[in-house]
Tab-separated table of C-alpha atoms and ligand atoms in Angstrom:
chain	number	residue	atom	x	y	z
A	9	MET	CA	-59.361	-84.408	53.841
A	10	SER	CA	-60.710	-86.065	56.933
A	11	LEU	CA	-63.590	-88.506	56.916
A	12	HIS	CA	-65.945	-85.538	57.138
A	13	GLY	CA	-66.209	-83.814	53.770
A	14	GLN	CA	-67.868	-83.869	50.375
A	15	TYR	CA	-67.133	-86.135	47.402
A	16	ASP	CA	-65.360	-84.114	44.699
A	17	PRO	CA	-66.469	-85.410	41.250
A	18	ASP	CA	-63.290	-83.946	39.730
A	19	ASN	CA	-60.864	-86.091	41.728
A	20	ILE	CA	-58.244	-87.936	39.629
A	21	PHE	CA	-59.893	-91.354	39.844
A	22	ALA	CA	-63.303	-89.945	38.892
A	23	LYS	CA	-61.624	-88.457	35.799
A	24	ILE	CA	-59.971	-91.795	35.011
A	25	LEU	CA	-63.343	-93.583	35.426
A	26	ARG	CA	-64.883	-91.100	32.971
A	27	GLY	CA	-61.996	-91.606	30.526
A	28	GLU	CA	-60.833	-88.003	30.828
A	29	ILE	CA	-57.377	-89.051	32.082
A	30	PRO	CA	-55.582	-92.148	30.706
A	31	CYS	CA	-54.642	-95.183	32.746
A	32	VAL	CA	-52.799	-98.447	32.172
A	33	LYS	CA	-55.844	-100.688	32.418
A	34	VAL	CA	-55.832	-104.188	33.896
A	35	TYR	CA	-59.550	-104.971	34.113
A	36	GLU	CA	-62.968	-103.337	33.993
A	37	ASP	CA	-66.590	-104.277	34.385
A	38	GLU	CA	-69.783	-102.598	35.583
A	39	HIS	CA	-68.536	-102.460	39.196
A	40	VAL	CA	-64.821	-101.563	39.071
A	41	LEU	CA	-61.945	-100.282	36.970
A	42	SER	CA	-58.501	-101.691	37.749
A	43	PHE	CA	-55.235	-100.119	36.553
A	44	MET	CA	-51.558	-99.868	37.410
A	45	ASP	CA	-50.453	-97.370	40.066
A	46	ILE	CA	-48.135	-94.931	38.278
A	47	TYR	CA	-46.121	-94.329	41.480
A	48	PRO	CA	-45.780	-97.988	42.486
A	49	GLN	CA	-44.666	-98.946	45.966
A	50	ALA	CA	-43.447	-102.220	44.453
A	51	PRO	CA	-43.383	-103.654	40.899
A	52	GLY	CA	-46.911	-104.719	39.943
A	53	HIS	CA	-48.717	-102.318	42.315
A	54	THR	CA	-52.298	-102.457	41.037
A	55	LEU	CA	-55.323	-100.344	41.989
A	56	VAL	CA	-58.967	-101.416	42.011
A	57	VAL	CA	-61.378	-98.474	41.853
A	58	PRO	CA	-65.082	-99.091	42.470
A	59	ARG	CA	-67.313	-97.087	40.144
A	60	GLU	CA	-69.481	-95.958	43.043
A	61	PRO	CA	-68.781	-92.205	43.523
A	62	VAL	CA	-67.898	-92.088	47.215
A	63	ARG	CA	-64.763	-91.053	49.088
A	64	ASN	CA	-64.074	-94.143	51.150
A	65	ALA	CA	-65.166	-97.652	52.083
A	66	LEU	CA	-67.334	-96.440	54.966
A	67	GLU	CA	-69.538	-94.616	52.467
A	68	MET	CA	-69.956	-97.543	50.071
A	69	THR	CA	-73.212	-99.408	49.736
A	70	ASP	CA	-72.925	-103.004	50.892
A	71	GLY	CA	-73.572	-104.289	47.380
A	72	ALA	CA	-70.867	-102.141	45.770
A	73	LEU	CA	-68.379	-103.081	48.493
A	74	GLN	CA	-69.153	-106.780	48.118
A	75	ALA	CA	-68.737	-106.585	44.342
A	76	ALA	CA	-65.492	-104.638	44.726
A	77	ILE	CA	-63.810	-106.933	47.248
A	78	VAL	CA	-64.585	-110.020	45.161
A	79	ARG	CA	-62.850	-108.310	42.237
A	80	VAL	CA	-59.920	-107.293	44.457
A	81	LYS	CA	-59.473	-110.967	45.304
A	82	ARG	CA	-59.758	-112.039	41.667
A	83	ILE	CA	-57.218	-109.456	40.508
A	84	ALA	CA	-54.864	-110.225	43.427
A	85	LYS	CA	-54.931	-113.883	42.366
A	86	ALA	CA	-54.035	-112.787	38.834
A	87	VAL	CA	-51.153	-110.672	40.211
A	88	ASN	CA	-50.015	-113.779	42.054
A	89	THR	CA	-50.186	-115.925	38.928
A	90	ALA	CA	-48.557	-113.349	36.655
A	91	LEU	CA	-45.803	-111.933	38.857
A	92	LYS	CA	-45.178	-114.741	41.374
A	93	PRO	CA	-44.519	-112.482	44.375
A	94	ASP	CA	-43.637	-113.927	47.789
A	95	GLY	CA	-46.572	-112.050	49.339
A	96	ILE	CA	-49.344	-109.593	48.488
A	97	VAL	CA	-50.503	-106.640	50.588
A	98	ILE	CA	-54.087	-105.436	50.100
A	99	THR	CA	-54.749	-101.993	51.569
A	100	GLN	CA	-57.501	-99.401	51.538
A	101	PHE	CA	-57.172	-96.010	53.285
A	102	ASN	CA	-60.014	-93.904	54.690
A	103	GLY	CA	-59.204	-90.223	55.221
A	104	ALA	CA	-55.944	-88.289	54.919
A	105	PRO	CA	-54.660	-89.159	58.407
A	106	ALA	CA	-55.003	-92.827	57.398
A	107	GLY	CA	-52.830	-92.281	54.311
A	108	GLN	CA	-55.488	-91.541	51.686
A	109	THR	CA	-54.427	-89.013	49.037
A	110	ILE	CA	-57.125	-89.474	46.364
A	111	PHE	CA	-60.634	-89.181	47.705
A	112	HIS	CA	-62.454	-91.713	45.565
A	113	VAL	CA	-62.582	-95.107	47.251
A	114	HIS	CA	-59.945	-97.583	46.003
A	115	PHE	CA	-57.968	-100.677	46.963
A	116	HIS	CA	-54.237	-101.286	46.591
A	117	ILE	CA	-52.826	-104.682	45.587
A	118	ILE	CA	-49.088	-104.587	46.270
A	119	PRO	CA	-46.819	-107.561	45.489
A	120	ARG	CA	-44.036	-108.131	48.036
A	121	MET	CA	-40.773	-109.991	47.601
A	122	ASP	CA	-38.726	-111.523	50.400
A	123	GLY	CA	-36.097	-109.066	51.592
A	124	GLU	CA	-37.284	-106.138	49.433
A	125	ALA	CA	-38.394	-103.021	51.311
A	126	LEU	CA	-41.693	-101.414	50.401
A	127	GLY	CA	-41.233	-98.216	48.371
A	128	ARG	CA	-42.463	-94.842	49.538
A	129	HIS	CA	-46.221	-94.217	49.165
A	130	GLY	CA	-46.507	-91.840	46.185
A	131	GLY	CA	-42.815	-92.187	45.237
A	132	GLY	CA	-41.265	-92.021	41.737
A	133	GLU	CA	-43.260	-92.358	38.516
A	134	ALA	CA	-42.975	-95.733	36.797
A	135	ASP	CA	-41.844	-96.469	33.226
A	136	MET	CA	-45.059	-96.683	31.150
A	137	ASP	CA	-43.760	-99.544	29.000
A	138	VAL	CA	-43.040	-101.584	32.121
A	139	LEU	CA	-46.521	-100.834	33.511
A	140	LYS	CA	-48.149	-101.851	30.209
A	141	GLU	CA	-46.227	-105.121	30.149
A	142	GLN	CA	-47.210	-105.897	33.766
A	143	ALA	CA	-50.853	-104.957	33.119
A	144	ALA	CA	-51.017	-107.262	30.095
A	145	ARG	CA	-49.604	-110.171	32.093
A	146	ILE	CA	-52.004	-109.592	35.014
A	147	ALA	CA	-54.989	-109.162	32.679
A	148	ALA	CA	-54.147	-112.433	30.906
A	149	ALA	CA	-54.116	-114.235	34.272
A	150	ILE	CA	-57.568	-113.085	35.451
A	151	GLU	CA	-59.862	-116.068	35.800
A	152	ASN	CA	-63.540	-115.874	35.027
A	153	PRO	CA	-65.765	-115.983	38.133
B	366	AMP	P1	-54.188	-93.351	48.331
B	366	AMP	O1	-53.004	-92.682	48.980
B	366	AMP	O2	-54.634	-94.590	48.999
B	366	AMP	O3	-55.273	-92.329	48.109
B	366	AMP	O4	-53.671	-93.877	46.940
B	366	AMP	C1	-53.673	-93.152	45.776
B	366	AMP	C2	-52.754	-93.880	44.835
B	366	AMP	O5	-52.973	-93.406	43.535
B	366	AMP	C3	-51.259	-93.702	45.138
B	366	AMP	O6	-50.679	-94.962	45.349
B	366	AMP	C4	-50.724	-93.007	43.893
B	366	AMP	O7	-49.449	-93.476	43.576
B	366	AMP	C5	-51.745	-93.386	42.850
B	366	AMP	N1	-51.927	-92.460	41.740
B	366	AMP	C6	-51.962	-91.116	41.776
B	366	AMP	N2	-52.227	-90.609	40.565
B	366	AMP	C7	-52.383	-91.674	39.735
B	366	AMP	C8	-52.688	-91.829	38.355
B	366	AMP	N3	-52.901	-90.760	37.556
B	366	AMP	N4	-52.759	-93.074	37.842
B	366	AMP	C9	-52.544	-94.152	38.630
B	366	AMP	N5	-52.269	-94.082	39.943
B	366	AMP	C10	-52.183	-92.863	40.489
């Protein structure tokens, strides 16, 4: 889907936000839901999904985007505390040609280790027990604003 299309309320992340599909939750509040990516590009790959029902960042209201990016920072700091990576990539894709595959706006927080190549986007499914353990460690490291 290019940047020019309609929001589909039955996309996977909309279903996760409504609780119709499970996720390995890291954090939630009135603005965002954060959970582990089940096809991680690196161990600890975490998603932050704004609740606002739009396809991409260009469509977000300023207030929702501001609230979301502050939470992305807070959760990235918790990833840093919990997993001690050498670096952290934060990405957000707008439109299929840009790499977006799920058309509800979201941010990726991807820990990077020195010398370890980034996995394929949408590669193999992770072990759920490992994801739950990572999510618990990240959640425990989230600082209050
Ligand atoms: P994007 O390509 O930016 O749209 O990213 C979508 C991300 O969602 C990819 O990294 C997928 O691995 C991830 N993903 C797809 N389905 C699920 C799911 N059910 N739960 C968690 N992450 C998912």
